[in-house]
Short mmCIF file of C-alpha atoms (C1' of nucleotides) in Angstrom, two decimals:
data_model
loop_
_atom_site.label_atom_id
_atom_site.label_comp_id
_atom_site.label_asym_id
_atom_site.label_seq_id
_atom_site.Cartn_x
_atom_site.Cartn_y
_atom_site.Cartn_z
CA UNK I 15 -13.98 -27.56 10.09
CA UNK I 16 -12.76 -23.96 9.78
CA UNK I 17 -9.81 -23.57 12.14
CA UNK I 18 -10.61 -21.22 15.02
CA UNK I 19 -8.47 -18.82 17.00
CA UNK I 20 -7.39 -21.48 19.50
CA UNK I 21 -5.42 -23.13 16.72
CA UNK I 22 -3.67 -19.90 15.77
CA UNK I 23 -2.87 -18.78 19.32
CA UNK I 24 -0.45 -21.68 19.83
CA UNK I 25 2.88 -20.23 20.98
CA UNK I 26 4.92 -22.96 19.23
CA UNK I 27 5.22 -21.79 15.65
CA UNK I 28 7.21 -24.86 14.57
CA UNK I 29 4.38 -27.07 15.76
CA UNK I 30 1.78 -24.96 13.95
CA UNK I 31 3.84 -25.03 10.77
CA UNK I 32 3.72 -28.82 10.79
CA UNK I 33 0.05 -28.95 11.76
CA UNK I 34 -0.83 -26.78 8.78
CA UNK I 35 0.37 -29.47 6.36
CA UNK I 36 -2.69 -31.29 5.04
CA UNK I 37 -5.02 -28.44 5.97
CA UNK I 38 -6.93 -26.58 3.26
CA UNK I 39 -6.34 -22.97 2.36
CA UNK I 40 -9.54 -21.36 1.11
CA UNK I 41 -10.16 -17.89 -0.29
CA UNK I 42 -13.40 -16.21 -1.25
CA UNK I 43 -12.49 -13.20 -3.36
CA UNK I 44 -15.32 -11.25 -4.97
CA UNK I 45 -17.53 -14.33 -4.76
CA UNK I 46 -14.95 -16.68 -6.28
CA UNK I 47 -14.06 -19.54 -3.93
CA UNK I 48 -10.81 -21.46 -4.44
CA UNK I 49 -9.11 -24.03 -2.23
CA UNK I 50 -6.01 -26.17 -2.02
CA UNK I 51 -4.23 -28.50 0.38
CA UNK I 52 -1.18 -27.04 2.08
CA UNK I 53 1.96 -29.09 1.33
CA UNK I 54 4.80 -26.71 2.21
CA UNK I 55 5.28 -24.19 5.04
CA UNK I 56 8.07 -22.22 6.69
CA UNK I 57 8.20 -20.93 10.25
CA UNK I 58 9.44 -17.40 11.06
CA UNK I 59 9.93 -16.56 14.72
CA UNK I 60 10.33 -12.89 15.54
CA UNK I 61 12.69 -12.39 18.46
CA UNK I 62 15.49 -14.87 17.73
CA UNK I 63 15.21 -15.52 13.99
CA UNK I 64 17.48 -13.38 11.84
CA UNK I 65 15.52 -14.35 8.72
CA UNK I 66 12.31 -12.88 10.15
CA UNK I 67 11.29 -9.30 9.41
CA UNK I 68 10.57 -8.98 13.13
CA UNK I 69 14.02 -10.16 14.24
CA UNK I 70 14.91 -8.76 17.65
CA UNK I 71 11.27 -7.70 18.03
CA UNK I 72 11.78 -4.88 15.63
CA UNK I 73 8.62 -2.92 15.00
CA UNK I 74 8.04 -0.99 11.81
CA UNK I 75 4.81 -0.16 9.97
CA UNK I 76 5.27 -3.31 7.91
CA UNK I 77 6.05 -5.73 10.74
CA UNK I 78 3.33 -4.40 13.04
CA UNK I 79 0.82 -6.96 11.81
CA UNK I 80 3.08 -9.80 12.95
CA UNK I 81 2.45 -8.76 16.56
CA UNK I 82 -1.32 -9.16 16.27
CA UNK I 83 -2.92 -12.13 18.03
CA UNK I 84 -2.78 -15.30 15.91
CA UNK I 85 -5.45 -15.74 13.25
CA UNK I 86 -4.85 -12.90 10.79
CA UNK I 87 -3.03 -12.68 7.48
CA UNK I 88 0.37 -11.04 7.03
CA UNK I 89 0.80 -10.28 3.35
CA UNK I 90 3.74 -8.31 1.99
CA UNK I 91 5.21 -7.49 -1.38
CA UNK I 92 8.45 -9.25 -2.25
CA UNK I 93 10.81 -8.10 -5.03
CA UNK I 94 8.18 -5.56 -6.05
CA UNK I 95 6.21 -8.29 -7.77
CA UNK I 96 5.11 -11.13 -5.52
CA UNK I 97 2.55 -11.04 -2.74
CA UNK I 98 3.61 -13.49 -0.01
CA UNK I 99 0.94 -14.88 2.30
CA UNK I 100 1.73 -15.68 5.93
CA UNK I 101 -0.41 -16.87 8.82
CA UNK I 102 0.13 -14.86 12.02
CA UNK I 103 0.31 -17.18 15.04
CA UNK I 104 0.85 -16.98 18.80
CA UNK I 105 -0.58 -14.57 21.36
CA UNK I 106 -0.53 -10.80 20.97
CA UNK I 107 2.98 -9.25 20.81
CA UNK I 108 4.56 -12.56 19.81
CA UNK I 109 5.83 -12.07 16.25
CA UNK I 110 5.43 -15.60 14.93
CA UNK I 111 4.26 -16.30 11.38
CA UNK I 112 4.02 -19.26 9.01
CA UNK I 113 4.74 -18.65 5.35
CA UNK I 114 2.53 -20.81 3.14
CA UNK I 115 4.86 -21.83 0.30
CA UNK I 116 2.86 -24.34 -1.73
CA UNK I 117 -0.52 -26.00 -1.99
CA UNK I 118 -2.06 -28.76 -4.06
CA UNK I 119 -4.97 -27.15 -5.93
CA UNK I 120 -8.36 -28.69 -5.14
CA UNK I 121 -11.50 -26.59 -5.66
CA UNK I 122 -12.14 -24.29 -8.63
CA UNK I 123 -8.95 -24.97 -10.55
CA UNK I 124 -10.34 -23.07 -13.60
CA UNK I 125 -10.41 -19.85 -11.57
CA UNK I 126 -6.81 -20.41 -10.48
CA UNK I 127 -5.69 -21.07 -14.06
CA UNK I 128 -7.40 -17.88 -15.14
CA UNK I 129 -5.71 -15.78 -12.44
CA UNK I 130 -2.34 -17.29 -13.40
CA UNK I 131 -3.04 -16.86 -17.12
CA UNK I 132 -2.38 -20.55 -17.66
CA UNK I 133 -4.15 -22.98 -19.96
CA UNK I 134 -3.34 -26.34 -18.43
CA UNK I 135 -2.76 -27.52 -14.90
CA UNK I 136 0.90 -27.80 -13.90
CA UNK I 137 2.83 -27.55 -10.68
CA UNK I 138 3.75 -23.95 -11.43
CA UNK I 139 0.09 -23.15 -10.80
CA UNK I 140 0.51 -23.16 -7.00
CA UNK I 141 4.03 -24.43 -6.11
CA UNK I 142 5.75 -21.37 -4.66
CA UNK I 143 4.67 -18.57 -2.32
CA UNK I 144 4.31 -15.93 -5.02
CA UNK I 145 2.40 -18.03 -7.52
CA UNK I 146 0.01 -19.52 -4.97
CA UNK I 147 -0.98 -16.04 -3.80
CA UNK I 148 -1.70 -15.14 -7.39
CA UNK I 149 -3.74 -18.31 -7.96
CA UNK I 150 -5.78 -17.62 -4.82
CA UNK I 151 -6.26 -13.90 -5.45
CA UNK I 152 -4.31 -12.87 -2.36
CA UNK I 153 -2.71 -9.41 -2.47
CA UNK I 154 -1.32 -6.97 0.08
CA UNK I 155 -4.81 -5.47 0.29
CA UNK I 156 -5.58 -8.48 2.47
CA UNK I 157 -2.81 -7.74 4.97
CA UNK I 158 -4.42 -7.99 8.41
CA UNK I 159 -7.44 -9.83 7.06
CA UNK I 160 -8.94 -12.16 9.72
CA UNK I 161 -8.83 -15.92 9.12
CA UNK I 162 -11.65 -16.60 11.57
CA UNK I 163 -15.16 -15.26 12.19
CA UNK I 164 -18.26 -15.27 10.05
CA UNK I 165 -17.20 -14.16 6.57
CA UNK I 166 -13.42 -14.07 6.19
CA UNK I 167 -11.88 -13.60 2.73
CA UNK I 168 -9.21 -16.16 3.66
CA UNK I 169 -9.50 -19.10 6.01
CA UNK I 170 -8.06 -22.55 6.66
CA UNK I 171 -10.07 -25.76 7.01
CA UNK I 172 -9.44 -29.13 8.58
CA UNK I 173 -10.92 -31.71 6.21
CA UNK I 174 -9.80 -34.64 8.35
CA UNK I 175 -6.66 -35.35 6.38
CA UNK I 176 -3.80 -36.34 8.64
CA UNK I 177 -0.22 -36.26 7.43
CA UNK I 178 1.75 -38.87 9.42
CA UNK I 179 4.91 -37.59 11.04
CA UNK I 180 7.12 -39.83 8.94
CA UNK I 181 5.80 -38.17 5.79
CA UNK I 182 6.83 -34.70 6.95
CA UNK I 183 10.27 -33.63 5.78
CA UNK I 184 12.19 -30.66 7.12
CA UNK I 185 14.93 -28.62 5.48
CA UNK I 186 16.51 -25.16 5.61
CA UNK I 187 14.27 -22.34 4.48
CA UNK I 188 14.45 -21.02 0.93
CA UNK I 189 16.01 -17.67 0.10
CA UNK I 190 17.38 -16.76 3.52
CA UNK I 191 21.06 -17.61 2.98
CA UNK I 192 22.23 -14.30 4.39
CA UNK I 193 20.48 -14.81 7.74
CA UNK I 194 23.52 -16.15 9.59
CA UNK I 195 22.95 -19.20 11.77
CA UNK I 196 19.19 -18.85 11.30
CA UNK I 197 19.70 -19.85 7.68
CA UNK I 198 20.77 -23.32 8.83
CA UNK I 199 17.68 -24.12 10.87
CA UNK I 200 15.38 -26.77 9.39
CA UNK I 201 12.25 -24.69 9.61
CA UNK I 202 10.82 -25.55 6.21
CA UNK I 203 8.29 -28.35 6.30
CA UNK I 204 7.02 -30.32 3.33
CA UNK I 205 4.77 -33.27 2.58
CA UNK I 206 7.41 -35.64 1.29
CA UNK I 207 5.55 -37.42 -1.47
CA UNK I 208 3.75 -34.38 -2.87
CA UNK I 209 4.67 -33.23 -6.35
CA UNK I 210 3.23 -29.81 -5.49
CA UNK I 211 6.16 -28.81 -3.27
CA UNK I 212 8.26 -25.90 -4.58
CA UNK I 213 12.00 -25.60 -5.01
CA UNK I 214 14.77 -28.19 -5.02
CA UNK I 215 14.24 -31.71 -3.72
CA UNK I 216 14.83 -32.08 0.00
CA UNK I 217 16.53 -34.77 1.97
CA UNK I 218 14.84 -36.97 4.50
CA UNK I 219 15.19 -36.34 8.20
"C1'" DA V 150 15.93 12.98 -0.28
"C1'" DA V 151 18.24 9.17 -1.90
"C1'" DG V 152 19.76 4.48 -2.42
"C1'" DA V 153 20.15 -0.38 -1.39
"C1'" DG V 154 18.19 -4.63 -1.20
"C1'" DG V 155 14.61 -8.22 -0.75
"C1'" DA V 156 11.04 -15.01 2.59
"C1'" DT V 157 10.47 -14.89 -6.11
"C1'" DG V 158 9.66 -16.53 -10.63
"C1'" DA V 159 10.28 -16.59 -15.52
"C1'" DA V 160 13.06 -16.69 -19.30
"C1'" DC V 161 17.10 -17.10 -20.81
"C1'" DT V 162 22.27 -19.61 -21.99
"C1'" DG M 238 23.44 -21.88 -14.10
"C1'" DT M 239 22.41 -16.61 -14.86
"C1'" DT M 240 19.75 -12.46 -15.44
"C1'" DC M 241 16.27 -9.33 -14.45
"C1'" DA M 242 11.61 -7.49 -13.76
"C1'" DT M 243 9.78 -4.02 -10.34
"C1'" DC M 244 8.43 -1.34 -6.10
"C1'" DC M 245 8.02 -1.01 -1.32
"C1'" DT M 246 10.41 -0.54 3.03
"C1'" DC M 247 13.97 0.77 5.72
"C1'" DT M 248 18.36 3.14 6.66
"C1'" DT M 249 21.24 6.95 6.24
"C1'" DG M 250 22.33 11.74 5.66
#
DNA sequence: AAGAGGATGAACT
DNA sequence: GTTCATCCTCTTG
Protein backbone atom coordinates (compact mmCIF):
# COMPACT_ATOMS: atom_id res chain seq x y z
CA UNK A 1 0.00 0.00 0.00
CA UNK A 2 2.99 2.34 0.20
CA UNK A 3 3.26 4.11 -3.16
CA UNK A 4 6.40 3.07 -5.04
CA UNK A 5 8.65 4.94 -7.44
CA UNK A 6 6.55 4.03 -10.48
CA UNK A 7 3.81 6.26 -9.11
CA UNK A 8 6.16 9.20 -8.63
CA UNK A 9 7.95 8.88 -11.99
CA UNK A 10 4.78 9.82 -13.90
CA UNK A 11 5.64 12.72 -16.21
CA UNK A 12 2.14 14.26 -15.94
CA UNK A 13 2.23 16.29 -12.74
CA UNK A 14 -1.40 17.41 -13.08
CA UNK A 15 -2.48 13.79 -13.16
CA UNK A 16 -0.34 12.94 -10.12
CA UNK A 17 -1.73 15.92 -8.24
CA UNK A 18 -5.25 14.57 -8.70
CA UNK A 19 -4.23 10.98 -7.93
CA UNK A 20 -2.76 12.09 -4.61
CA UNK A 21 -6.20 13.18 -3.36
CA UNK A 22 -7.51 10.45 -1.07
CA UNK A 23 -4.04 9.02 -0.47
CA UNK A 24 -2.54 9.03 3.02
CA UNK A 25 0.46 11.08 4.02
CA UNK A 26 2.41 9.33 6.78
CA UNK A 27 5.43 10.48 8.74
CA UNK A 28 7.54 8.60 11.25
CA UNK A 29 9.59 11.20 13.12
CA UNK A 30 11.67 10.02 16.06
CA UNK A 31 9.38 7.03 16.46
CA UNK A 32 6.16 9.06 16.34
CA UNK A 33 3.88 7.98 13.49
CA UNK A 34 1.17 10.35 12.24
CA UNK A 35 -1.06 10.12 9.19
CA UNK A 36 -3.75 12.00 7.33
CA UNK A 37 -5.74 11.84 4.11
CA UNK A 38 -4.66 14.30 1.43
CA UNK A 39 -7.53 16.61 0.43
CA UNK A 40 -5.76 19.51 -1.31
CA UNK A 41 -2.78 19.65 -3.70
CA UNK A 42 -1.18 22.06 -6.14
CA UNK A 43 0.92 21.23 -9.19
CA UNK A 44 4.13 23.14 -10.00
CA UNK A 45 5.75 22.42 -13.35
CA UNK A 46 9.30 23.66 -13.78
CA UNK A 47 9.96 24.73 -17.35
CA UNK A 48 6.78 26.61 -18.27
CA UNK A 49 5.27 27.60 -14.92
CA UNK A 50 6.17 31.08 -13.75
CA UNK A 51 4.92 30.29 -10.25
CA UNK A 52 7.44 27.45 -9.89
CA UNK A 53 10.83 28.03 -8.30
CA UNK A 54 12.28 26.08 -11.24
CA UNK A 55 10.63 28.24 -13.92
CA UNK A 56 12.62 28.15 -17.14
CA UNK A 57 14.57 25.20 -15.71
CA UNK A 58 16.47 27.51 -13.45
CA UNK A 59 18.90 25.66 -11.22
CA UNK A 60 20.02 27.03 -7.88
CA UNK A 61 21.09 25.23 -4.71
CA UNK A 62 17.50 25.40 -3.50
CA UNK A 63 15.78 24.17 -6.67
CA UNK A 64 18.28 21.38 -7.32
CA UNK A 65 16.16 18.85 -5.44
CA UNK A 66 13.26 19.42 -7.84
CA UNK A 67 15.32 17.83 -10.61
CA UNK A 68 15.78 14.56 -8.73
CA UNK A 69 13.84 11.52 -9.95
CA UNK A 70 10.29 11.42 -8.55
CA UNK A 71 9.83 10.01 -5.07
CA UNK A 72 11.71 12.41 -2.79
CA UNK A 73 10.61 15.33 -0.64
CA UNK A 74 11.21 18.97 -1.55
CA UNK A 75 10.87 21.02 1.62
CA UNK A 76 11.65 24.72 1.77
CA UNK A 77 11.19 27.56 4.20
CA UNK A 78 8.54 30.11 3.29
CA UNK A 79 8.33 33.60 4.85
CA UNK A 80 11.07 32.56 7.26
CA UNK A 81 8.54 30.63 9.30
CA UNK A 82 6.74 27.88 7.43
CA UNK A 83 8.16 24.63 6.13
CA UNK A 84 6.32 23.68 2.92
CA UNK A 85 6.26 20.03 1.88
CA UNK A 86 6.26 19.05 -1.79
CA UNK A 87 6.42 15.69 -3.54
CA UNK A 88 9.00 15.58 -6.35
CA UNK A 89 7.57 13.80 -9.41
CA UNK A 90 8.60 12.88 -12.95
CA UNK A 91 11.86 11.45 -14.26
CA UNK A 92 15.27 12.89 -13.45
CA UNK A 93 15.84 16.48 -14.67
CA UNK A 94 12.10 17.15 -14.93
CA UNK A 95 11.33 19.77 -12.28
CA UNK A 96 7.78 18.78 -11.40
CA UNK A 97 6.49 18.91 -7.82
CA UNK A 98 3.16 18.65 -6.01
CA UNK A 99 2.61 20.89 -3.01
CA UNK A 100 0.55 19.13 -0.35
CA UNK A 101 -1.70 21.90 0.99
CA UNK A 102 -4.10 20.14 3.35
CA UNK A 103 -4.91 16.78 4.87
CA UNK A 104 -7.66 15.35 7.04
CA UNK A 105 -5.93 14.09 10.20
CA UNK A 106 -6.36 10.36 10.81
CA UNK A 107 -3.77 8.55 12.95
CA UNK A 108 -2.24 9.90 16.17
CA UNK A 109 -4.14 13.16 16.36
CA UNK A 110 -2.83 13.77 19.92
CA UNK A 111 0.73 13.97 18.58
CA UNK A 112 -0.37 16.48 15.93
CA UNK A 113 -2.18 18.60 18.51
CA UNK A 114 0.93 18.61 20.65
CA UNK A 115 3.19 19.70 17.78
CA UNK A 116 0.72 22.48 16.93
CA UNK A 117 0.32 23.46 20.59
CA UNK A 118 -3.43 23.03 20.29
CA UNK A 119 -5.87 21.58 22.80
CA UNK A 120 -8.81 20.59 20.64
CA UNK A 121 -9.14 19.34 17.10
CA UNK A 122 -10.02 22.01 14.55
CA UNK A 123 -9.41 22.52 10.87
CA UNK A 124 -6.47 24.78 11.59
CA UNK A 125 -4.67 21.64 12.77
CA UNK A 126 -3.80 20.53 9.22
CA UNK A 127 -5.60 22.80 6.69
CA UNK A 128 -2.77 24.73 5.04
CA UNK A 129 0.71 23.82 3.82
CA UNK A 130 2.57 25.42 6.72
CA UNK A 131 0.41 24.05 9.50
CA UNK A 132 0.26 20.52 8.13
CA UNK A 133 4.05 20.35 7.99
CA UNK A 134 4.14 21.42 11.61
CA UNK A 135 1.51 18.84 12.61
CA UNK A 136 3.46 16.10 10.83
CA UNK A 137 6.89 17.14 12.09
CA UNK A 138 8.19 17.96 8.62
CA UNK A 139 11.02 20.52 8.46
CA UNK A 140 13.62 21.54 5.89
CA UNK A 141 15.92 18.94 7.47
CA UNK A 142 13.85 16.44 5.48
CA UNK A 143 14.53 18.11 2.13
CA UNK A 144 15.58 15.31 -0.23
CA UNK A 145 14.23 12.63 2.07
CA UNK A 146 13.10 9.54 0.09
CA UNK A 147 9.40 8.63 0.07
CA UNK A 148 10.08 5.03 -0.92
CA UNK A 149 12.33 2.21 0.27
CA UNK A 150 12.51 0.36 3.56
CA UNK A 151 12.40 2.99 6.31
CA UNK A 152 11.48 6.42 4.97
CA UNK A 153 10.65 9.24 7.39
CA UNK A 154 7.85 10.34 5.05
CA UNK A 155 5.78 8.21 2.71
CA UNK A 156 2.37 8.07 1.04
CA UNK A 157 -0.05 5.15 1.22
CA UNK A 158 -2.95 3.98 -0.90
CA UNK A 159 -5.62 2.77 1.52
CA UNK A 160 -8.08 1.95 -1.26
CA UNK A 161 -10.01 5.18 -1.01
CA UNK A 162 -11.03 6.44 -4.42
CA UNK A 163 -12.13 10.03 -4.93
CA UNK A 164 -14.53 10.10 -7.91
CA UNK A 165 -13.67 12.62 -10.60
CA UNK A 166 -16.84 14.60 -10.02
CA UNK A 167 -15.79 15.22 -6.42
CA UNK A 168 -12.49 16.79 -7.46
CA UNK A 169 -12.62 20.57 -7.82
CA UNK A 170 -9.95 22.68 -9.47
CA UNK A 171 -9.13 26.35 -8.98
CA UNK A 172 -6.24 28.79 -9.35
CA UNK A 173 -3.35 28.23 -6.98
CA UNK A 174 -3.08 30.18 -3.75
CA UNK A 175 -0.54 32.95 -3.27
CA UNK A 176 0.87 33.11 -6.79
CA UNK A 177 -0.95 36.21 -8.06
CA UNK A 178 2.24 37.76 -9.40
CA UNK A 179 3.04 34.79 -11.65
CA UNK A 180 1.54 36.25 -14.82
CA UNK A 181 -0.61 33.92 -16.90
CA UNK A 182 0.50 30.97 -14.76
CA UNK A 183 -1.50 32.49 -11.91
CA UNK A 184 -4.70 31.82 -13.87
CA UNK A 185 -4.18 28.11 -14.39
CA UNK A 186 -6.49 25.83 -12.40
CA UNK A 187 -3.73 23.73 -10.93
CA UNK A 188 -5.08 23.53 -7.39
CA UNK A 189 -7.07 20.39 -6.71
CA UNK A 190 -9.38 19.80 -3.77
CA UNK A 191 -11.79 17.18 -2.49
CA UNK A 192 -14.98 19.18 -2.83
CA UNK A 193 -16.91 18.06 0.21
CA UNK A 194 -14.00 18.05 2.65
CA UNK A 195 -14.04 20.56 5.47
CA UNK A 196 -10.28 20.11 5.80
CA UNK A 197 -9.47 22.11 2.66
CA UNK A 198 -7.60 25.37 3.26
CA UNK A 199 -8.32 28.87 2.01
CA UNK A 200 -11.41 30.41 0.44
CA UNK A 201 -14.23 28.29 -0.93
CA UNK A 202 -13.77 27.24 -4.54
CA UNK A 203 -16.18 27.06 -7.40
CA UNK A 204 -17.17 23.90 -9.16
CA UNK A 205 -15.71 22.98 -12.51
C1' DA B 1 28.05 43.09 1.11
C1' DA B 2 23.51 44.46 1.02
C1' DG B 3 18.62 44.42 0.18
C1' DA B 4 14.25 42.77 -1.54
C1' DG B 5 10.79 39.62 -1.39
C1' DG B 6 8.41 35.18 -0.66
C1' DA B 7 3.79 28.57 -2.91
C1' DT B 8 1.78 31.49 5.06
C1' DG B 9 -0.74 32.00 9.22
C1' DA B 10 -2.20 34.41 13.25
C1' DA B 11 -3.95 38.23 15.34
C1' DC B 12 -5.70 42.16 14.82
C1' DT B 13 -9.59 46.25 13.23
C1' DG C 1 -9.94 43.46 5.43
C1' DT C 2 -4.96 44.59 7.25
C1' DT C 3 -0.60 43.89 9.50
C1' DC C 4 3.42 41.54 10.58
C1' DA C 5 6.44 37.86 12.30
C1' DT C 6 11.02 36.10 10.54
C1' DC C 7 14.94 34.18 7.74
C1' DC C 8 16.60 32.08 3.74
C1' DT C 9 17.59 32.62 -1.11
C1' DC C 10 18.65 35.08 -4.92
C1' DT C 11 20.06 39.28 -7.40
C1' DT C 12 22.83 43.17 -7.81
C1' DG C 13 26.90 45.90 -7.17
